[in-house]
Short mmCIF file of C-alpha atoms in Angstrom, two decimals:
data_model
loop_
_atom_site.label_atom_id
_atom_site.label_comp_id
_atom_site.label_asym_id
_atom_site.label_seq_id
_atom_site.Cartn_x
_atom_site.Cartn_y
_atom_site.Cartn_z
CA ALA T 10 0.00 0.00 0.00
CA GLN T 11 1.08 3.55 -0.67
CA SER T 12 2.26 5.52 2.36
CA VAL T 13 4.17 8.61 3.39
CA ALA T 14 6.03 9.40 6.58
CA GLN T 15 6.76 12.77 8.11
CA PRO T 16 9.41 12.08 10.72
CA GLU T 17 9.20 15.45 12.48
CA ASP T 18 6.17 16.58 14.44
CA GLN T 19 7.58 20.09 14.60
CA VAL T 20 10.21 22.17 12.86
CA LYS T 21 11.46 25.48 14.19
CA VAL T 22 13.39 28.03 12.14
CA ALA T 23 14.16 31.71 12.40
CA GLU T 24 12.73 34.13 9.89
CA GLY T 25 15.03 34.58 6.94
CA ASN T 26 16.63 31.16 7.31
CA PRO T 27 16.04 28.31 4.90
CA LEU T 28 13.50 25.69 5.93
CA THR T 29 13.06 22.02 5.15
CA VAL T 30 10.10 19.84 6.05
CA LYS T 31 10.82 16.17 5.47
CA CYS T 32 8.72 13.50 3.81
CA THR T 33 9.55 9.97 2.72
CA TYR T 34 7.30 7.73 0.70
CA SER T 35 6.64 4.08 -0.02
CA VAL T 36 4.87 3.21 -3.26
CA SER T 37 4.48 0.54 -5.84
CA GLY T 38 4.91 2.07 -9.26
CA ASN T 39 5.49 5.71 -10.04
CA PRO T 40 4.68 8.09 -7.19
CA TYR T 41 2.31 11.03 -7.41
CA LEU T 42 3.33 13.22 -4.46
CA PHE T 43 1.77 16.33 -2.97
CA TRP T 44 2.30 18.96 -0.30
CA TYR T 45 -0.50 20.79 1.47
CA VAL T 46 -0.51 23.57 4.04
CA GLN T 47 -3.10 24.20 6.72
CA TYR T 48 -3.32 27.57 8.43
CA PRO T 49 -5.23 27.84 11.73
CA ASN T 50 -8.97 27.33 11.37
CA ARG T 51 -8.67 26.76 7.64
CA GLY T 52 -8.91 23.83 5.25
CA LEU T 53 -5.92 22.17 3.65
CA GLN T 54 -4.50 24.18 0.79
CA PHE T 55 -2.65 22.59 -2.14
CA LEU T 56 0.96 23.79 -2.45
CA LEU T 57 2.63 21.69 -5.12
CA LYS T 58 2.85 18.24 -6.69
CA TYR T 59 5.27 15.91 -8.37
CA ILE T 60 4.02 13.68 -11.17
CA THR T 61 6.95 13.33 -13.51
CA GLY T 62 9.75 15.40 -15.00
CA ASP T 63 12.10 17.70 -13.12
CA ASN T 64 13.01 16.57 -9.65
CA LEU T 65 12.69 20.12 -8.31
CA VAL T 66 9.08 21.21 -8.23
CA LYS T 67 8.07 24.81 -7.61
CA GLY T 68 4.82 25.73 -5.93
CA SER T 69 2.90 28.50 -4.25
CA TYR T 70 4.30 31.10 -1.84
CA GLY T 71 7.92 30.45 -2.81
CA PHE T 72 7.89 26.82 -1.72
CA GLU T 73 9.58 24.07 -3.66
CA ALA T 74 10.09 20.37 -3.18
CA GLU T 75 12.82 18.02 -4.25
CA PHE T 76 11.94 14.54 -5.44
CA ASN T 77 14.67 12.00 -4.76
CA LYS T 78 13.92 8.55 -6.09
CA SER T 79 16.95 6.82 -4.61
CA GLN T 80 16.14 8.10 -1.13
CA THR T 81 12.36 7.87 -1.65
CA SER T 82 12.02 11.39 -0.32
CA PHE T 83 10.03 14.47 -1.24
CA HIS T 84 11.20 17.22 1.11
CA LEU T 85 9.54 20.63 1.13
CA LYS T 86 11.89 23.61 1.07
CA LYS T 87 11.96 27.37 1.07
CA PRO T 88 15.09 29.49 0.80
CA SER T 89 13.98 32.16 3.25
CA ALA T 90 11.26 31.52 5.84
CA LEU T 91 8.61 34.05 6.81
CA VAL T 92 6.72 34.23 10.10
CA SER T 93 3.56 33.86 8.03
CA ASP T 94 4.76 30.42 6.87
CA SER T 95 3.99 29.10 10.36
CA ALA T 96 1.38 26.42 9.78
CA LEU T 97 0.76 22.67 9.62
CA TYR T 98 2.21 20.94 6.55
CA PHE T 99 1.03 17.64 5.13
CA CYS T 100 2.73 15.39 2.62
CA ALA T 101 0.52 13.03 0.60
CA VAL T 102 0.80 10.30 -2.02
CA ARG T 103 -1.84 9.24 -4.47
CA ASP T 104 -3.24 5.81 -3.85
CA ASN T 105 -3.01 3.36 -6.73
CA THR T 106 -6.65 2.25 -6.63
CA GLY T 107 -7.51 4.53 -9.50
CA PHE T 108 -9.97 6.77 -7.65
CA GLN T 109 -7.62 9.66 -6.88
CA LYS T 110 -7.59 8.89 -3.18
CA LEU T 111 -4.70 10.52 -1.33
CA VAL T 112 -2.85 9.02 1.62
CA PHE T 113 -1.71 11.77 3.98
CA GLY T 114 1.15 11.92 6.42
CA THR T 115 0.65 12.88 10.03
CA GLY T 116 1.64 16.49 9.46
CA THR T 117 4.56 18.68 10.56
CA ARG T 118 4.03 21.90 12.43
CA LEU T 119 6.35 24.63 11.20
CA LEU T 120 7.13 27.47 13.59
CA VAL T 121 8.99 30.47 12.22
CA SER T 122 10.25 32.87 14.85
CA PRO T 123 10.74 36.59 14.19
CA ASP H 27 -14.83 29.13 -9.17
CA ALA H 28 -16.10 29.38 -5.60
CA GLY H 29 -14.18 26.32 -4.49
CA VAL H 30 -15.57 23.59 -2.29
CA ILE H 31 -18.44 24.91 -0.17
CA GLN H 32 -19.33 23.45 3.21
CA SER H 33 -22.15 24.28 5.54
CA PRO H 34 -22.59 25.01 8.31
CA ARG H 35 -19.17 26.34 9.28
CA HIS H 36 -19.86 25.75 12.94
CA GLU H 37 -22.32 23.42 14.60
CA VAL H 38 -22.97 23.03 18.29
CA THR H 39 -25.41 20.36 19.32
CA GLU H 40 -26.31 18.18 22.24
CA MET H 41 -25.55 14.52 22.58
CA GLY H 42 -28.18 12.38 20.92
CA GLN H 43 -29.17 14.91 18.31
CA GLU H 44 -28.92 14.35 14.58
CA VAL H 45 -26.29 16.37 12.74
CA THR H 46 -26.14 16.90 8.98
CA LEU H 47 -23.10 18.36 7.29
CA ARG H 48 -23.29 19.55 3.71
CA CYS H 49 -20.81 19.84 0.87
CA LYS H 50 -20.88 21.26 -2.63
CA PRO H 51 -17.84 20.13 -4.66
CA ILE H 52 -16.15 22.14 -7.36
CA SER H 53 -18.17 22.03 -10.55
CA GLY H 54 -16.89 19.36 -12.91
CA HIS H 55 -15.14 17.31 -10.23
CA ASN H 56 -16.26 13.69 -10.10
CA SER H 57 -14.63 12.50 -6.86
CA LEU H 58 -15.63 13.66 -3.39
CA PHE H 59 -14.00 12.86 -0.07
CA TRP H 60 -15.07 13.35 3.55
CA TYR H 61 -12.37 13.71 6.21
CA ARG H 62 -12.36 14.23 9.95
CA GLN H 63 -9.59 16.02 11.83
CA THR H 64 -8.93 15.91 15.55
CA MET H 65 -5.89 16.60 17.67
CA MET H 66 -5.76 13.02 18.87
CA ARG H 67 -6.25 11.14 15.58
CA GLY H 68 -5.11 13.70 13.03
CA LEU H 69 -6.67 13.66 9.56
CA GLU H 70 -8.83 10.64 8.82
CA LEU H 71 -10.54 9.70 5.55
CA LEU H 72 -14.11 8.69 6.31
CA ILE H 73 -15.63 7.91 2.91
CA TYR H 74 -15.24 8.82 -0.72
CA PHE H 75 -17.42 8.87 -3.80
CA ASN H 76 -16.65 8.59 -7.48
CA ASN H 77 -19.34 9.67 -9.95
CA ASN H 78 -21.77 9.88 -7.01
CA VAL H 79 -21.18 6.24 -6.03
CA PRO H 80 -19.64 5.40 -2.64
CA ILE H 81 -16.36 3.60 -3.26
CA ASP H 82 -14.92 3.03 0.19
CA ASP H 83 -16.61 3.72 3.52
CA SER H 84 -14.20 1.71 5.64
CA GLY H 85 -13.17 4.88 7.46
CA MET H 86 -16.65 5.57 8.78
CA PRO H 87 -16.28 5.01 12.51
CA GLU H 88 -19.68 3.56 13.31
CA ASP H 89 -23.13 2.90 11.97
CA ARG H 90 -24.13 6.24 13.45
CA PHE H 91 -22.34 7.83 10.50
CA SER H 92 -23.81 7.84 7.01
CA ALA H 93 -23.08 9.74 3.81
CA LYS H 94 -24.92 10.31 0.58
CA MET H 95 -24.25 11.94 -2.73
CA PRO H 96 -27.59 12.26 -4.54
CA ASN H 97 -26.07 14.22 -7.42
CA ALA H 98 -22.77 15.57 -8.70
CA SER H 99 -23.13 18.87 -6.87
CA PHE H 100 -24.17 17.86 -3.38
CA SER H 101 -23.18 15.50 -0.60
CA THR H 102 -24.19 15.08 3.03
CA LEU H 103 -22.58 13.48 6.04
CA LYS H 104 -25.02 12.59 8.77
CA ILE H 105 -24.39 11.58 12.37
CA GLN H 106 -27.34 10.09 14.24
CA PRO H 107 -27.23 10.06 17.20
CA SER H 108 -24.29 12.33 17.86
CA GLU H 109 -21.88 11.79 20.75
CA PRO H 110 -19.28 14.07 22.37
CA ARG H 111 -16.45 12.03 20.84
CA ASP H 112 -17.71 13.06 17.39
CA SER H 113 -16.53 16.60 18.10
CA ALA H 114 -14.03 17.42 15.35
CA VAL H 115 -13.54 19.44 12.20
CA TYR H 116 -15.06 17.73 9.18
CA PHE H 117 -13.65 18.50 5.75
CA CYS H 118 -14.98 17.82 2.33
CA ALA H 119 -12.63 17.70 -0.67
CA SER H 120 -13.09 17.16 -4.38
CA THR H 121 -11.01 16.37 -7.41
CA GLY H 122 -11.55 15.46 -11.01
CA LEU H 123 -10.01 14.28 -14.21
CA SER H 124 -9.17 17.88 -15.05
CA THR H 125 -6.65 17.98 -12.22
CA LEU H 126 -3.64 16.23 -13.69
CA GLY H 127 -2.22 14.16 -10.87
CA GLY H 128 -5.37 14.16 -8.76
CA GLU H 129 -4.75 16.89 -6.22
CA GLN H 130 -7.75 17.40 -3.99
CA PHE H 131 -9.26 20.76 -3.15
CA PHE H 132 -10.55 21.16 0.37
CA GLY H 133 -13.45 23.12 1.75
CA PRO H 134 -13.14 25.34 4.83
CA GLY H 135 -14.50 22.64 7.10
CA THR H 136 -17.33 22.34 9.59
CA ARG H 137 -16.35 22.55 13.24
CA LEU H 138 -18.69 20.25 15.15
CA THR H 139 -19.06 20.42 18.90
CA VAL H 140 -21.25 17.85 20.60
CA LEU H 141 -22.06 18.70 24.22
#
C-alpha cells in the first residue's frame, strides 16, 4: 500500500533562514506526491505536486520540493522563511486504486520565529 | 470558481441529536472525499465517492455515520445520534479528471461540537 512518513512533528526556524520539512514515501509504481498547508482554522490548501519530470518542483508562496527517487524522499523547502509560513504541513501520495484517493502523512508543524 | 463549499461552518449540538453536514464540490469534479480532523487522531478519511457512487466507507467510525451523494453537486454526512467524541472538524474535498495528478481541493471545514 502507498504511504508517506513525516518524521518530524515540529520544525522550528528563524525568519530569513532556509527551511526544510521532510517526507519519505513508499509506493508501488510511479509516485504522485503532494504537499498541502493548513493555516489555523482553515482547510488544507494545495501547495505543489510531483508527477513526472524535473526533480525540483516549484509551488505556491515560494515553496519548492525536491523529489529523490533513490532516497524515496520528497522534502519541502523554502530558501527564506517568513513568520507567516507558520502552519501545519502535510505530505501526501496518491493511492493506486484509480480513484484519486490521497494518503496523507501525520503532518509537521512549522514554527517560524521573528 | 467558488471552491468547495461546506455548511454550516460551525455546529454546536447536544448529545443524541442528529447532525447533517453539507458539501458542494467544485463544478466538474467527479470525486468527493469526507475527512475528519482531531488533535488526537489527526486527519482521517471517512468515505469517498466517485461519480456519485460510494467507493470506500471503511473509514466511517460507526453505523451512526452515514453519507450520501444524490447528485454531482451535493453530498451530506449525517451523524445520528451524535456523541461528544464526534466533536471534530469535518472537511470535504473534491477532485476530477481535469486535475492532472489528482490533487484534492478542500473546503473550509465544519467545526462540530457535541455537548
